[in-house]
Coordinates of N, CA and C in Angstrom, one line a residue:
R1344 N -220.8 104.6 80.1 CA -220.2 105.7 80.0 C -220.8 106.8 81.1
F1345 N -221.7 106.4 81.9 CA -222.3 106.9 82.9 C -222.3 106.5 84.2
G1346 N -222.7 107.1 85.1 CA -222.9 106.5 86.3 C -221.5 106.5 86.8
P1347 N -221.2 105.4 87.8 CA -219.6 105.4 88.5 C -218.3 105.4 87.2
V1348 N -219.0 105.2 86.2 CA -217.7 104.9 85.1 C -217.3 106.1 84.7
G1349 N -218.2 106.9 84.7 CA -218.2 108.3 84.2 C -217.5 109.4 85.1
E1350 N -217.5 108.7 86.4 CA -217.0 109.8 87.6 C -215.6 109.6 87.4
D1351 N -214.9 110.8 88.1 CA -213.5 110.6 88.1 C -212.6 110.3 87.0
F1352 N -213.1 110.3 85.8 CA -212.2 110.2 84.5 C -212.3 108.5 84.7
R1353 N -213.0 107.7 85.0 CA -212.5 106.3 85.5 C -212.3 105.7 84.0
A1354 N -213.3 106.1 82.9 CA -213.5 105.4 81.6 C -212.0 105.6 80.9
E1355 N -211.9 106.8 81.2 CA -210.4 107.3 80.3 C -209.1 106.7 80.9
R1356 N -209.4 106.5 82.3 CA -208.3 106.0 83.0 C -208.1 104.4 82.9
L1357 N -209.1 103.9 82.6 CA -209.0 102.2 82.3 C -208.7 102.2 81.1
S1358 N -209.2 102.9 80.0 CA -208.9 102.6 78.7 C -208.9 104.0 77.9
F1359 N -207.5 104.4 78.1 CA -207.1 105.9 77.2 C -206.9 105.3 75.8
W1360 N -207.8 105.2 75.0 CA -207.8 105.0 73.7 C -208.7 105.3 72.9
P1361 N -208.7 105.9 71.6 CA -207.2 105.8 70.8 C -206.3 106.9 71.4
D1362 N -205.1 106.5 71.3 CA -204.2 107.6 71.7 C -203.3 108.2 70.6
R1363 N -203.8 109.5 70.3 CA -203.6 110.2 69.0 C -202.4 110.8 69.0
R1364 N -201.7 111.0 70.2 CA -200.7 112.0 70.6 C -199.5 111.1 71.5
N1365 N -199.5 109.9 71.2 CA -198.6 108.8 71.8 C -198.2 109.3 73.2
A1366 N -199.2 109.7 74.1 CA -199.0 110.0 75.4 C -198.7 108.8 76.0
T1367 N -199.3 107.7 75.9 CA -198.8 106.3 76.5 C -197.3 106.1 76.6
T1368 N -196.8 106.1 75.4 CA -195.4 105.8 75.3 C -194.6 106.8 76.2
R1369 N -194.9 108.0 76.0 CA -194.1 108.8 76.8 C -194.2 108.9 78.3
G1370 N -195.5 108.4 78.9 CA -195.7 108.3 80.1 C -195.0 106.8 80.7
L1371 N -195.1 105.8 80.0 CA -194.4 104.7 80.3 C -193.1 105.0 80.4
A1372 N -192.3 105.7 79.4 CA -190.9 106.0 79.5 C -190.6 106.7 80.8
A1373 N -191.5 107.3 81.4 CA -191.0 108.2 82.7 C -191.2 107.0 83.7
L1374 N -192.3 106.4 83.7 CA -192.3 105.1 84.8 C -191.3 104.2 84.7
R1375 N -190.7 103.8 83.5 CA -189.8 102.9 83.3 C -188.4 103.5 83.7
D1376 N -188.1 104.7 83.9 CA -186.9 105.4 83.9 C -186.2 104.7 85.3
P1377 N -185.1 104.1 85.1 CA -184.4 103.7 86.5 C -183.9 104.7 87.5
A1378 N -183.8 105.6 87.0 CA -183.2 107.1 87.8 C -184.4 107.4 88.8
T1379 N -185.6 107.0 88.6 CA -186.6 107.5 89.4 C -187.1 106.2 90.4
P1380 N -187.8 106.8 91.5 CA -188.3 105.4 92.5 C -189.1 104.6 91.6
E1381 N -189.2 103.4 92.2 CA -189.9 102.1 91.6 C -191.6 102.7 91.9
P1382 N -192.3 102.8 90.7 CA -193.5 103.2 90.9 C -194.5 102.6 91.6
S1383 N -195.5 103.1 92.5 CA -196.5 102.2 93.1 C -197.9 102.4 92.4
A1384 N -198.8 102.1 92.9 CA -200.4 102.2 92.3 C -200.7 103.7 92.7
D1385 N -200.3 104.3 93.8 CA -200.8 105.7 94.0 C -200.0 106.5 93.2
A1386 N -198.7 106.2 92.8 CA -198.0 107.1 91.9 C -198.6 107.0 90.4
V1387 N -199.1 105.9 90.1 CA -199.7 105.6 88.7 C -201.0 106.5 88.7
R1388 N -201.8 106.4 89.8 CA -202.9 107.2 89.9 C -202.8 108.6 89.9
A1389 N -201.5 109.0 90.3 CA -201.2 110.4 90.3 C -200.7 110.9 88.8
A1390 N -200.3 110.1 88.1 CA -199.8 110.2 86.6 C -201.0 110.4 85.6
S1391 N -200.4 110.6 84.4 CA -201.3 110.8 83.3 C -202.5 109.5 83.1
A1392 N -203.5 109.8 83.0 CA -204.5 108.8 82.4 C -204.0 107.9 81.5
A1393 N -203.1 108.5 80.5 CA -202.7 107.4 79.4 C -201.8 106.5 80.0
V1394 N -201.5 106.0 81.4 CA -200.5 105.3 81.7 C -201.2 104.6 83.1
Q1395 N -202.6 104.8 83.0 CA -203.5 104.2 84.1 C -204.1 102.8 83.9
G1396 N -204.4 102.5 82.7 CA -205.3 101.5 82.4 C -204.6 100.2 81.3
L1397 N -205.6 99.6 80.6 CA -205.1 98.4 80.2 C -204.3 98.6 79.0
P1398 N -204.5 99.6 78.2 CA -203.7 100.2 76.8 C -202.3 100.2 77.5
A1399 N -202.3 100.9 78.5 CA -200.8 100.9 78.9 C -200.0 99.7 79.2
L1400 N -200.8 99.0 79.9 CA -200.3 97.5 80.1 C -200.2 96.8 78.9
E1401 N -200.7 96.9 78.0 CA -200.7 96.2 76.5 C -199.5 96.7 75.8
R1402 N -199.3 98.1 75.8 CA -197.9 98.7 75.4 C -196.8 98.1 76.0
L1403 N -197.1 98.3 77.3 CA -195.7 97.9 78.2 C -195.1 96.5 77.9
I1404 N -196.2 95.4 77.6 CA -195.7 94.2 77.4 C -195.5 93.6 76.1
F1405 N -196.2 94.2 75.2 CA -196.0 93.8 73.7 C -195.4 94.8 72.9
D1406 N -194.9 96.1 73.3 CA -194.5 97.1 72.3 C -193.1 96.6 71.7
G1407 N -192.7 95.5 72.0 CA -191.2 95.3 71.3 C -190.2 96.1 71.6
H1408 N -190.0 96.5 73.0 CA -189.0 97.7 73.3 C -188.0 96.7 73.7
G1409 N -187.9 95.3 73.8 CA -187.0 94.6 74.4 C -187.2 93.8 75.5
P1410 N -186.6 92.7 76.0 CA -186.9 92.0 76.8 C -187.5 92.6 78.1
I1411 N -188.6 92.2 78.8 CA -189.2 92.5 80.1 C -188.3 92.6 81.1
D1412 N -188.0 93.4 81.7 CA -187.2 93.5 82.9 C -187.7 93.7 84.2
A1413 N -186.8 93.8 85.3 CA -187.4 93.9 86.5 C -188.2 95.2 86.6
R1414 N -187.9 96.3 86.1 CA -188.3 97.4 86.2 C -189.7 97.5 85.3
D1415 N -189.8 96.7 84.1 CA -190.9 96.6 83.5 C -192.0 95.9 84.4
C1416 N -191.7 94.7 85.2 CA -192.6 94.0 85.9 C -193.0 95.1 87.2
A1417 N -192.2 95.8 87.8 CA -192.6 96.8 88.7 C -193.7 97.7 88.0
V1418 N -193.5 98.2 87.0 CA -194.4 99.3 86.4 C -195.6 98.4 85.9
G1419 N -195.5 97.3 85.8 CA -196.9 96.5 85.2 C -197.6 96.1 86.5
R1420 N -197.0 95.8 87.7 CA -197.7 95.7 88.9 C -198.3 96.8 89.2
A1421 N -197.9 97.8 89.1 CA -198.2 99.2 89.8 C -199.6 99.7 88.8
I1422 N -199.2 99.5 87.5 CA -200.5 99.7 86.8 C -201.6 98.6 87.0
S1423 N -201.2 97.6 87.2 CA -202.6 96.4 87.7 C -203.1 96.6 88.9
A1424 N -202.1 97.2 89.8 CA -203.0 97.5 91.3 C -203.9 98.6 91.1
N1425 N -203.6 99.7 90.0 CA -204.3 100.9 89.9 C -205.8 100.3 89.3
V1426 N -205.5 99.8 88.2 CA -207.0 99.2 87.7 C -207.9 98.3 88.5
A1427 N -206.9 97.6 89.3 CA -207.8 96.7 90.5 C -208.8 97.6 91.4
D1428 N -207.9 98.7 91.7 CA -208.3 99.9 92.6 C -209.5 100.7 92.0
I1429 N -209.6 101.1 90.7 CA -210.8 101.4 89.8 C -212.0 100.4 89.6
A1430 N -211.6 99.4 89.5 CA -212.5 98.2 89.3 C -213.3 98.2 90.6
A1431 N -212.5 97.9 91.7 CA -213.4 98.3 92.9 C -214.3 99.2 93.3
E1432 N -213.7 100.5 92.9 CA -214.5 101.6 93.1 C -215.9 101.4 92.2
L1433 N -215.8 100.8 90.9 CA -216.7 100.8 89.9 C -217.6 99.6 90.7
D1434 N -217.4 98.8 91.2 CA -218.2 97.6 91.7 C -219.0 98.3 92.9
A1435 N -218.3 99.0 93.7 CA -219.3 99.7 94.8 C -220.0 100.8 94.4
G1436 N -219.5 101.6 93.3 CA -220.5 102.5 92.9 C -221.8 101.9 92.1
W1437 N -221.9 101.0 91.4 CA -222.8 100.2 90.6 C -223.6 99.6 91.8
S1438 N -223.1 99.2 92.7 CA -223.7 98.3 94.0 C -224.7 99.5 94.6
S1439 N -224.2 100.8 94.8 CA -225.1 101.6 95.6 C -226.1 102.3 94.8
L1440 N -225.6 102.4 93.3 CA -226.9 102.8 92.2 C -227.9 101.9 92.3
E1441 N -227.7 100.5 92.2 CA -228.7 99.7 92.1 C -229.4 99.7 93.5
A1442 N -228.8 100.0 94.5 CA -229.7 100.1 95.8 C -230.6 101.2 95.6
K1443 N -230.1 102.2 95.1 CA -230.8 103.5 95.0 C -232.2 103.3 93.7
A1444 N -231.8 102.6 93.0 CA -232.9 102.4 91.8 C -233.9 101.4 92.1
T1445 N -233.5 100.4 93.3 CA -234.3 99.4 93.7 C -235.3 100.4 94.7
A1446 N -235.1 101.3 95.4 CA -235.7 102.1 96.2 C -236.5 103.0 95.9
D1447 N -236.1 103.9 94.6 CA -236.6 105.0 94.2 C -237.0 104.8 92.6
A1448 N -238.3 104.9 92.4 CA -238.6 105.1 91.0 C -238.3 105.8 90.1
D1449 N -238.0 107.0 90.4 CA -237.3 108.1 89.4 C -235.9 107.7 89.3
T1450 N -235.2 107.3 90.1 CA -233.9 106.9 89.7 C -233.9 105.7 88.9
A1451 N -234.9 104.8 89.0 CA -235.1 103.5 88.1 C -235.3 104.2 86.8
R1452 N -236.1 105.1 86.6 CA -236.4 105.5 85.1 C -235.3 106.2 84.7
E1453 N -234.5 107.1 85.3 CA -233.4 107.8 84.9 C -232.3 106.8 84.5
L1454 N -232.3 105.7 85.5 CA -231.2 104.6 85.1 C -231.5 104.1 83.6
M1455 N -232.6 103.8 83.5 CA -233.0 103.1 82.2 C -233.0 104.0 81.1
S1456 N -233.3 105.2 81.2 CA -232.9 106.1 80.0 C -231.6 106.3 79.9
R1457 N -230.9 106.3 80.6 CA -229.4 106.6 80.3 C -228.7 105.3 79.8
L1458 N -229.2 104.1 80.4 CA -228.6 103.1 79.7 C -229.0 102.8 78.4
T1459 N -230.1 103.0 78.0 CA -230.8 103.0 76.7 C -229.8 104.0 75.8
T1460 N -229.8 105.2 76.1 CA -229.1 106.4 75.4 C -227.5 105.8 75.2
D1461 N -226.9 105.2 76.2 CA -225.4 104.8 76.0 C -225.5 103.7 75.3
L1462 N -226.5 102.6 75.1 CA -226.2 101.7 74.3 C -226.1 102.0 72.9
L1463 N -227.0 103.0 72.5 CA -227.1 103.8 71.2 C -225.7 104.2 70.7
T1464 N -225.3 104.9 72.1 CA -224.0 105.6 71.5 C -223.1 104.7 71.3
E1465 N -223.1 103.5 71.8 CA -221.7 102.5 71.8 C -221.9 102.1 70.5
F1466 N -222.9 102.0 69.7 CA -222.9 101.5 68.2 C -222.0 102.7 67.4
Q1467 N -222.3 104.0 67.7 CA -221.3 104.8 66.9 C -220.0 104.8 67.2
V1468 N -219.6 104.6 68.5 CA -218.2 104.1 68.9 C -217.7 103.2 68.2
L1469 N -218.4 102.0 68.1 CA -218.0 101.0 67.2 C -217.7 101.1 65.9
I1470 N -218.6 101.9 65.1 CA -218.6 102.2 63.9 C -217.5 103.3 63.5
D1471 N -217.6 104.5 64.3 CA -216.9 105.7 64.1 C -215.5 105.6 64.6
V1472 N -215.4 104.8 65.7 CA -213.9 105.0 66.2 C -213.0 103.6 66.3
K1473 N -213.8 102.4 66.5 CA -213.4 101.3 66.5 C -212.8 100.7 64.9
L1474 N -213.6 101.2 64.0 CA -213.8 100.7 62.7 C -213.1 101.8 62.0
A1475 N -212.8 102.6 62.3 CA -212.2 103.9 61.6 C -211.0 103.5 61.0
P1476 N -210.2 102.4 61.3 CA -209.1 102.3 60.5 C -209.2 101.4 59.1
L1477 N -210.6 101.1 59.2 CA -211.0 100.7 57.9 C -210.7 101.6 56.6
G1478 N -211.2 102.8 56.8 CA -210.9 103.7 55.7 C -212.0 103.6 54.9
K1479 N -212.0 104.4 53.7 CA -212.9 104.3 52.5 C -212.5 103.4 51.6
T1480 N -211.3 103.2 51.5 CA -210.8 102.3 50.3 C -209.5 101.6 50.9
P1481 N -209.1 100.4 50.6 CA -208.1 99.6 50.9 C -206.8 100.4 51.1
Q1482 N -206.6 101.5 50.0 CA -205.5 102.6 50.3 C -205.3 103.2 51.3
A1483 N -206.6 103.8 51.9 CA -206.7 104.4 52.9 C -206.8 103.9 54.4
A1484 N -206.8 102.6 54.3 CA -206.8 101.6 55.6 C -205.6 101.9 56.5
R1485 N -205.9 101.8 57.6 CA -204.8 102.1 58.6 C -204.9 100.8 59.7
P1486 N -204.2 99.9 59.5 CA -204.4 98.7 60.2 C -203.7 98.8 61.8
E1487 N -202.6 99.8 61.6 CA -201.9 100.1 62.9 C -202.9 100.7 64.0
G1488 N -204.1 101.3 63.4 CA -205.0 102.0 64.3 C -205.9 101.2 65.3
L1489 N -205.9 100.0 65.0 CA -206.8 98.9 65.6 C -206.4 99.0 66.9
E1490 N -207.4 98.9 67.8 CA -207.4 98.6 69.1 C -206.9 97.1 69.3
G1491 N -206.2 97.0 70.3 CA -205.6 95.7 70.7 C -204.7 95.0 69.7
R1492 N -204.0 96.0 68.7 CA -203.3 95.3 67.8 C -202.0 94.8 68.4
R1493 N -201.4 95.4 69.5 CA -200.0 94.9 69.9 C -200.3 93.6 70.7
A1494 N -201.4 93.4 71.3 CA -201.3 92.0 72.0 C -202.3 91.2 71.1
G1495 N -202.5 91.3 69.8 CA -203.0 90.2 69.0 C -204.5 90.2 69.2
L1496 N -205.2 91.2 70.0 CA -206.7 91.0 70.5 C -207.8 92.0 69.5
E1497 N -207.4 92.0 68.2 CA -208.2 93.1 67.3 C -209.7 92.7 67.2
R1498 N -209.6 91.1 67.0 CA -211.0 90.7 66.8 C -211.8 90.7 68.1
D1499 N -211.1 90.6 69.2 CA -211.8 90.6 70.4 C -212.2 92.0 70.8
A1500 N -211.4 93.0 70.5 CA -211.8 94.3 70.7 C -212.8 94.8 70.0
L1501 N -213.3 94.2 69.1 CA -214.6 94.5 68.3 C -215.8 93.4 68.7
A1502 N -215.4 92.3 68.8 CA -216.5 91.2 69.3 C -216.9 91.3 70.7
R1503 N -216.2 91.7 71.9 CA -216.4 91.6 73.1 C -217.3 92.7 73.5
P1504 N -216.9 93.9 73.1 CA -218.0 95.1 73.3 C -219.5 94.7 72.7
L1505 N -219.2 94.1 71.5 CA -220.4 93.9 70.7 C -221.5 92.9 71.5
A1506 N -220.7 91.9 72.1 CA -221.2 91.0 72.8 C -221.9 91.5 74.3
G1507 N -221.2 92.5 74.8 CA -222.1 93.3 75.7 C -223.2 94.0 75.7
L1508 N -222.9 94.8 74.4 CA -224.4 95.3 73.7 C -225.3 94.3 73.5
L1509 N -225.1 93.2 73.2 CA -226.4 92.3 72.9 C -226.8 91.9 74.3
A1510 N -225.9 91.5 75.3 CA -226.3 91.3 76.5 C -227.3 92.4 77.3
T1511 N -226.8 93.6 77.1 CA -227.4 94.7 77.4 C -229.1 94.7 76.9
A1512 N -229.0 94.8 75.5 CA -230.4 94.8 74.6 C -231.3 93.5 75.1
R1513 N -230.8 92.4 75.4 CA -231.6 91.2 76.1 C -232.3 91.8 77.3
V1514 N -231.6 92.5 78.0 CA -232.1 92.9 79.4 C -233.3 94.0 79.1
L1515 N -232.9 94.9 78.3 CA -233.7 95.9 77.9 C -235.0 95.3 77.4
V1516 N -235.0 94.4 76.3 CA -236.0 94.0 75.5 C -236.9 93.1 76.5
D1517 N -236.1 92.1 77.5 CA -236.9 91.4 78.4 C -237.9 90.7 77.8
G1518 N -237.6 89.9 76.7 CA -238.5 88.8 76.1 C -239.7 89.4 75.2
R1519 N -239.9 90.6 75.1 CA -241.0 91.5 74.4 C -240.9 91.2 72.9
A1520 N -242.0 90.8 72.2 CA -241.9 90.4 70.7 C -241.6 92.0 70.3
A1521 N -241.8 93.1 70.7 CA -241.3 94.1 70.0 C -239.9 94.5 69.7
G1522 N -239.2 93.8 70.6 CA -237.9 94.1 70.5 C -237.1 92.8 69.9
E1523 N -237.7 91.9 69.0 CA -236.8 90.7 68.7 C -236.1 91.2 67.3
T1524 N -236.4 92.4 66.7 CA -235.7 92.6 65.4 C -234.2 93.3 66.0
V1525 N -234.4 94.0 67.2 CA -233.2 94.4 67.4 C -232.3 93.2 67.9
L1526 N -232.8 92.5 68.6 CA -231.9 91.4 68.8 C -231.2 90.5 67.8
V1527 N -232.2 90.4 66.7 CA -231.8 89.4 65.6 C -230.5 90.3 64.9
T1528 N -230.7 91.7 64.3 CA -229.8 92.3 64.1 C -228.5 92.5 64.7
L1529 N -228.8 92.6 66.2 CA -227.6 92.4 67.0 C -226.5 91.2 66.9
E1530 N -227.6 90.1 67.0 CA -226.9 88.7 66.9 C -226.2 88.4 65.6
T1531 N -226.6 88.9 64.6 CA -226.1 89.1 63.2 C -224.8 89.7 63.0
A1532 N -224.7 90.9 63.7 CA -223.4 91.6 63.8 C -222.4 91.1 64.6
A1533 N -223.0 90.3 66.0 CA -222.1 89.7 66.6 C -221.2 88.4 66.2
G1534 N -222.2 87.8 65.4 CA -221.7 86.7 64.7 C -220.8 87.1 63.7
I1535 N -220.9 88.0 63.0 CA -219.8 88.4 61.7 C -218.7 88.8 62.5
A1536 N -218.6 89.4 63.7 CA -217.3 89.8 64.5 C -216.6 88.5 65.0
E1537 N -217.4 87.5 65.6 CA -216.9 86.4 66.2 C -216.2 85.7 64.7
A1538 N -216.6 85.7 63.8 CA -216.2 85.0 62.7 C -215.0 85.6 62.2
L1539 N -214.5 86.5 62.4 CA -213.0 87.6 61.9 C -211.9 86.7 62.4
P1540 N -210.8 86.6 61.9 CA -209.6 86.1 62.3 C -209.3 87.0 63.4
A1541 N -208.3 86.4 64.1 CA -208.0 87.0 65.3 C -207.2 88.4 65.0
S1542 N -206.4 88.5 64.2 CA -205.8 89.5 63.4 C -206.5 90.1 62.4
V1543 N -207.2 91.2 62.5 CA -208.1 91.8 61.6 C -207.3 92.7 60.6
G1544 N -206.2 93.2 61.0 CA -205.3 94.4 60.4 C -205.3 93.8 59.1
P1545 N -204.6 92.7 58.7 CA -204.2 92.3 57.2 C -205.4 92.4 56.3
L1546 N -206.5 92.4 56.9 CA -207.7 92.3 56.0 C -208.1 93.7 55.4
L1547 N -207.8 94.8 56.2 CA -207.9 95.8 55.8 C -207.7 96.6 54.5
A1548 N -206.4 96.3 54.0 CA -205.8 96.8 53.0 C -205.9 95.6 51.9
D1549 N -206.6 94.6 52.1 CA -206.6 93.7 51.0 C -207.9 93.7 50.3
P1550 N -207.7 94.0 49.0 CA -209.1 94.3 48.6 C -209.9 93.0 48.2
R1551 N -209.5 91.9 48.3 CA -210.3 90.6 48.2 C -210.9 90.1 49.5
R1552 N -210.1 90.7 50.9 CA -210.5 90.0 52.0 C -211.4 91.1 53.1
R1553 N -211.3 92.5 52.8 CA -211.7 93.7 53.4 C -213.1 93.4 53.8
S1554 N -213.7 92.9 52.8 CA -215.2 92.7 52.7 C -215.9 92.3 53.9
S1555 N -215.4 91.4 54.7 CA -215.9 90.8 56.1 C -215.9 91.8 56.9
V1556 N -215.0 92.8 56.9 CA -214.9 94.0 58.0 C -215.9 95.0 57.4
V1557 N -216.1 95.3 56.1 CA -217.2 96.1 55.8 C -218.6 95.4 56.0
L1558 N -218.7 94.0 56.0 CA -219.9 93.6 56.2 C -220.4 93.5 57.7
L1559 N -219.1 93.6 58.4 CA -219.4 93.9 60.1 C -219.9 95.5 60.5
R1560 N -219.2 96.5 59.6 CA -219.6 97.9 59.8 C -221.1 98.0 59.2
D1561 N -221.6 97.2 58.0 CA -222.8 97.5 57.6 C -223.8 97.0 58.6
A1562 N -223.5 95.6 59.2 CA -224.4 95.2 60.0 C -224.6 95.8 61.3
L1563 N -223.4 96.7 61.7 CA -223.5 97.5 62.8 C -224.5 98.7 62.8
R1564 N -224.6 99.3 61.3 CA -225.3 100.3 61.2 C -226.8 99.6 61.2
S1565 N -227.2 98.8 60.5 CA -228.4 98.2 60.4 C -229.0 97.7 61.9
A1566 N -228.1 97.3 62.9 CA -228.4 97.2 64.3 C -228.7 98.3 64.9
R1567 N -227.7 99.5 64.8 CA -227.8 100.5 65.4 C -229.3 101.2 64.8
D1568 N -229.4 101.3 63.5 CA -230.7 101.9 63.1 C -232.1 101.2 63.7
T1569 N -232.0 99.9 63.9 CA -233.0 99.3 64.5 C -233.4 99.6 66.0
A1570 N -232.2 99.4 66.5 CA -232.2 99.9 67.9 C -232.8 101.2 68.2
L1571 N -232.5 102.2 67.3 CA -232.9 103.4 67.7 C -234.4 103.7 67.4
A1572 N -234.9 102.9 66.5 CA -236.2 103.1 66.2 C -236.9 102.1 67.1
D1573 N -236.6 101.1 67.5 CA -237.7 100.1 68.4 C -237.3 100.1 69.8
L1574 N -236.0 100.6 70.4 CA -235.8 100.5 72.0 C -236.5 101.6 72.6
P1575 N -236.2 102.9 72.3 CA -237.0 103.6 73.0 C -238.3 103.7 73.1
P1576 N -239.1 103.6 72.4 CA -240.6 103.3 72.8 C -241.0 101.9 73.6
L1577 N -240.0 101.0 73.4 CA -240.3 99.7 74.0 C -240.0 100.0 75.6
V1578 N -239.1 100.8 75.9 CA -238.7 101.1 77.4 C -239.3 102.4 78.0
G1579 N -240.1 103.0 76.9 CA -240.7 104.0 77.4 C -240.3 105.6 77.6
I1580 N -238.9 105.7 76.7 CA -238.0 106.9 76.9 C -238.1 107.6 75.5
T1581 N -237.4 108.8 75.5 CA -237.3 109.4 74.4 C -235.8 110.0 74.6
V1582 N -235.0 109.4 73.1 CA -233.7 109.7 73.2 C -233.2 110.9 73.0
G1583 N -232.4 111.6 73.5 CA -232.2 113.0 73.2 C -230.7 113.1 72.4
F1584 N -230.2 114.0 72.2 CA -228.7 113.9 71.4 C -227.6 113.5 72.4
N1585 N -226.6 113.3 71.7 CA -225.3 113.0 72.5 C -224.2 113.4 71.6
S1586 N -223.0 113.5 72.3 CA -221.8 114.1 71.6 C -221.5 113.3 70.5
R1587 N -221.9 112.5 69.9 CA -221.8 111.5 68.8 C -222.7 111.8 67.7
D1588 N -223.7 112.6 67.7 CA -224.8 112.6 67.0 C -224.2 113.8 65.5
G1589 N -223.4 114.5 65.8 CA -223.0 115.4 64.9 C -224.0 116.5 64.6
D1590 N -223.8 117.3 63.6 CA -224.4 118.2 63.3 C -226.3 118.1 63.3

C-alpha cells in the first residue's frame, strides 16, 4: 500500500472494494450506455476509480444483468486496458525503487520499515475488512459482503492475499530462527484458508459450518500478534501507528 501502488490512487483504482455506496454499478451503467461513445482506456481512466479495476470487471461479467453484449465487451476491453496500464506503471515504479534501494542504504532501510509495517497492516485488512461479513453471530452474517462473491472467488480473495503475506514474511525472516514462529503461524492460517470451499458465503450463516471461518479469523489474529512481536526487532525497525490501529 506504499511506494508506486500508493501513488496516483493506483491501489483504489485497481481494487475499489468494498463499495459501500454502489458506485461501481452506477459507473458501469454510464459506461454501458449505448447513447454515449464507446469507451476507451483513457475514458475509463478519467472516470471514477470505482470502474477502473478488477471489481468493476467482475461486476460487469458476473452481475447477472443479462447476456453479455457487444457494448459490455467494449467496456470490458477498456477496463482491462486501463488495468494493464496501471500494472505497467507499477512495474516501472518498483523497478525504479529497487534501483534506488540497491544504491542507497537509507532508502533500503526505509523500504524495509515500510514493507514490514504494511505487512502488519494487511493482517488487519484481512480480519477487519475481508472477514467483516462473518459477523458476531450467524444471524449477523452478511455473505453478500464477501469479496469475489460474484465470480465465485470468495476463498481466493482470502487465501491469495494470505499467501502473499507468507511469501513476504519469508523474505523478511530470511531463514533466521527468530522468525520461525511467524512463519509457522502464517502457514497455519494459510492452510486453513486454502481448505475452505470455493464459496465461503454459505458457511457464514450456518451455525454448524461457520466454525471453519471463525478458525481462520482466530489464526489470523494469532499470526498478527506473533508477527507484531517478532518481525520488527528481527529486521531492526520500530513499527509506528497506522490508520487501522484504532484509538
